[in-house]
Amino acid sequence: MTGSRGSPTGSKARYGRFGGRYVPETLMEALIRLDEAFTRAMADPAFQQDLSDHLTHYAGRPTPLTFCPNLSRSLGCRIYLKREDLLHGGAHKLNNTLGQALLARSMGKHRIIAETGAGQHGVATAIAGARLGIPVEVYMGETDIHRQALNVSRMRLLGAKVIPVASGTRTLKDAVNEALRDWVERVEDTYYLLGSVVGPHPYPLMVRTFQSVIGEEARRQVLEREGRLPDAILACVGGGSNAIGIFHRFLEDDVRLIGVEAGGEGLATGMHGASLCAGSPGVLHGALSYLLQDEDGQVSETHSIAAGLDYPGVGPELAHLRESGRMEAVSVTDRAAEEAFSLLARTEGIVPALESAHAIAHLVEIAGDLDRDSIVVVNLSGRGDKDVETTVSVPQGTGGSR
Amino acid sequence: MSRIGSAFREAEGPLFIGYTVAGDPDPAASVRIAGTLLDAGADILEMGVPFSDPVADGPVIQRAGIRALRAGTTPAGVFRMVREIREVTDKPIVLLTYYNPVYRRGLSWFYSEAAAAGVDGILVVDLPLEEANHARECAQENGLDQILLAAPTTGDARLARIVDAASGFLYLVSRTGVTGAREDLPEDLRGLIGRVKARGSVPVAVGFGISRPAHVRACAAAGADAVIVGSGIVGLVERHLADPPALQEAICAYIRQMKGAVRAR
Ligand SMILES: Cc1ncc(COP(=O)(O)O)c(C=O)c1O
């Protein structure tokens, strides 16, 4: 099993050949201390209780597992949504930010920094910081600041400082670069709250651990409702935190796990964010994983209509699950995601985040191959209020039509 | 003995290591700039391999990397530049790179091409000791020094292991933070260098933020075996992009001034 203890003080840094700690020396001791603090916290009943109380009474866990009668009828299988859109803040991100912010507090850190793409992780970090009384600064690419303006306002309202990033492609990758540069400078007093299962060890393990609550609940819920495990689980993959969060509890089960990446304008155009489908092994942001890059190892520009998927890397554990054959990786285009966005809104009255709409879009594509009594769970990682502006170009239904 | 080893053995005072981004602003100009650095008195030439996501670099070196990449610089192109420079100098040449360009082309390829081109040492910024075994093997097979980093945040136990594993010289990062010229050096520089010196005899080169003669004097007084100057030089390249003769003059004057401070210890 991945993630088992590798040493008395530290946890295992590798998933197959992927993972590791590829960072400038200045950050090494901080990562080692973070790993120790995380390992201690996991073994500390008081920390666990504190986290559990926050998740239950503040964040709104457990989130529902919602059956979709209309979509099930039209696609011809039994479809459930794991409703992370109903988590406080509007996405799965708060599972991780509460866990890490509690850890930051236990480590005596007085400043939290974060990167954000869609703004959901920034919002979730701002929420956790406000709740625990720790100031938050969020790096966000200028492109994303424009396309996710609602979340920028929310972060500011929550008391966080949003720092625009004008370097590189001005999206998530560059926001991570700037956050890392900040952390290198202020590593002694600052906690870097990474938002996905990427980055150097122990982040992929830590974020997966905090997000695994999604799959723990989903497994229990689907067993209660259906008396059996689902046939397939779908989740969108940016860095991979909502995907591994729902997949992890099912790894030993006979359940298809499907990660859906950002196909952008189509893989052939090169304008996409599908690292697993179209990338190759490489090192970015501290981990060896799959990466979109050229033949000389320069990281490629990416494109996705969903800011949270617009990233050239992916978590090392997902790279390993894909390579070992445990997880399938696919991609859907911007266009298909936009259609799924309005499809779910009109059929079930749920507006998904554009990120999550990718998973719905792939379900639409494979539904024809599924039996009528197949059970499929889609991780609805977030809600789509932030994307309403981006998708106004999508044809809107007229009252009641489907 | 390696070129780097000889340079430190024969040194009478701290060595001056001049850094420039390979391919900035274009390959031909970059070779000329390297030549100017060496002619002006740099004891060791350090060339940065440009990378799309240089997380350890401040804005000046970030912009230089962008110029170099726009001019089409690749690892193979860097090795061609080193070959040209090697024809006119016997001084040590060190490559400073991020790991992905090395990993992507393959460590064996990268290290053997580097050695064949005339490189003496390789420093991989984001390859800490724990991840560096394969790189160190490749360096050894190809007769290269694998230069390691130590930082003010490095604890004693790891520092001892790093000093033990170091070859050529130890690159001591003077402060937490990214590259870039600073007003002041950290106050505890002497203590920092002392911590390294207490654990072994590898030469210590201090870098990050060193841009003024006073910094060089302070490093020398604190016991540094070399100073590394990067953003100060790269900033001159940026300031004189349109005027190569002015750049040459500026680099010569700058290095004379900095070297003067090294000697006056
Ligand atoms: C709603 C939502 N889903 C998914 C993602 C992608 O991240 P990950 O792959 O880590 O779940 C984001 C990122 O911002 C998001 O906001």
XYZ file of C-alpha atoms and ligand atoms in Angstrom, chain A residues 91-93 118 120-121 195-197 236-243 308-309 353 355-356 381-382 386, ligand 1:
41
model
C -16.164 22.769 -2.887
C -14.255 19.826 -1.438
C -11.330 22.145 -0.744
C -10.418 28.532 -9.571
C -12.046 27.634 -4.477
C -8.898 26.655 -2.627
C -4.419 22.966 -2.263
C -4.062 19.652 -4.017
C -2.255 16.324 -3.863
C -12.325 15.389 -12.409
C -8.566 15.693 -12.094
C -6.685 18.971 -11.798
C -4.032 18.242 -9.214
C -6.134 15.262 -8.213
C -7.308 15.979 -4.656
C -11.034 15.429 -5.105
C -10.303 12.364 -7.232
C -9.007 24.579 -11.374
C -7.958 22.091 -14.061
C -18.410 23.781 -10.982
C -14.245 21.415 -13.030
C -16.800 18.904 -11.762
C -16.359 18.497 -6.301
C -17.850 21.988 -6.313
C -18.279 31.097 -9.892
C -14.586 22.529 -7.699
C -13.209 22.052 -8.030
N -13.040 20.798 -8.449
C -11.815 20.330 -8.765
C -10.703 21.130 -8.707
C -9.391 20.557 -9.133
O -8.543 20.230 -8.087
P -8.301 18.742 -7.653
O -7.965 17.947 -8.866
O -7.182 18.821 -6.689
O -9.544 18.222 -7.027
C -10.832 22.448 -8.260
C -9.645 23.319 -8.158
O -9.689 24.467 -7.955
C -12.124 22.916 -7.917
O -12.303 24.170 -7.500
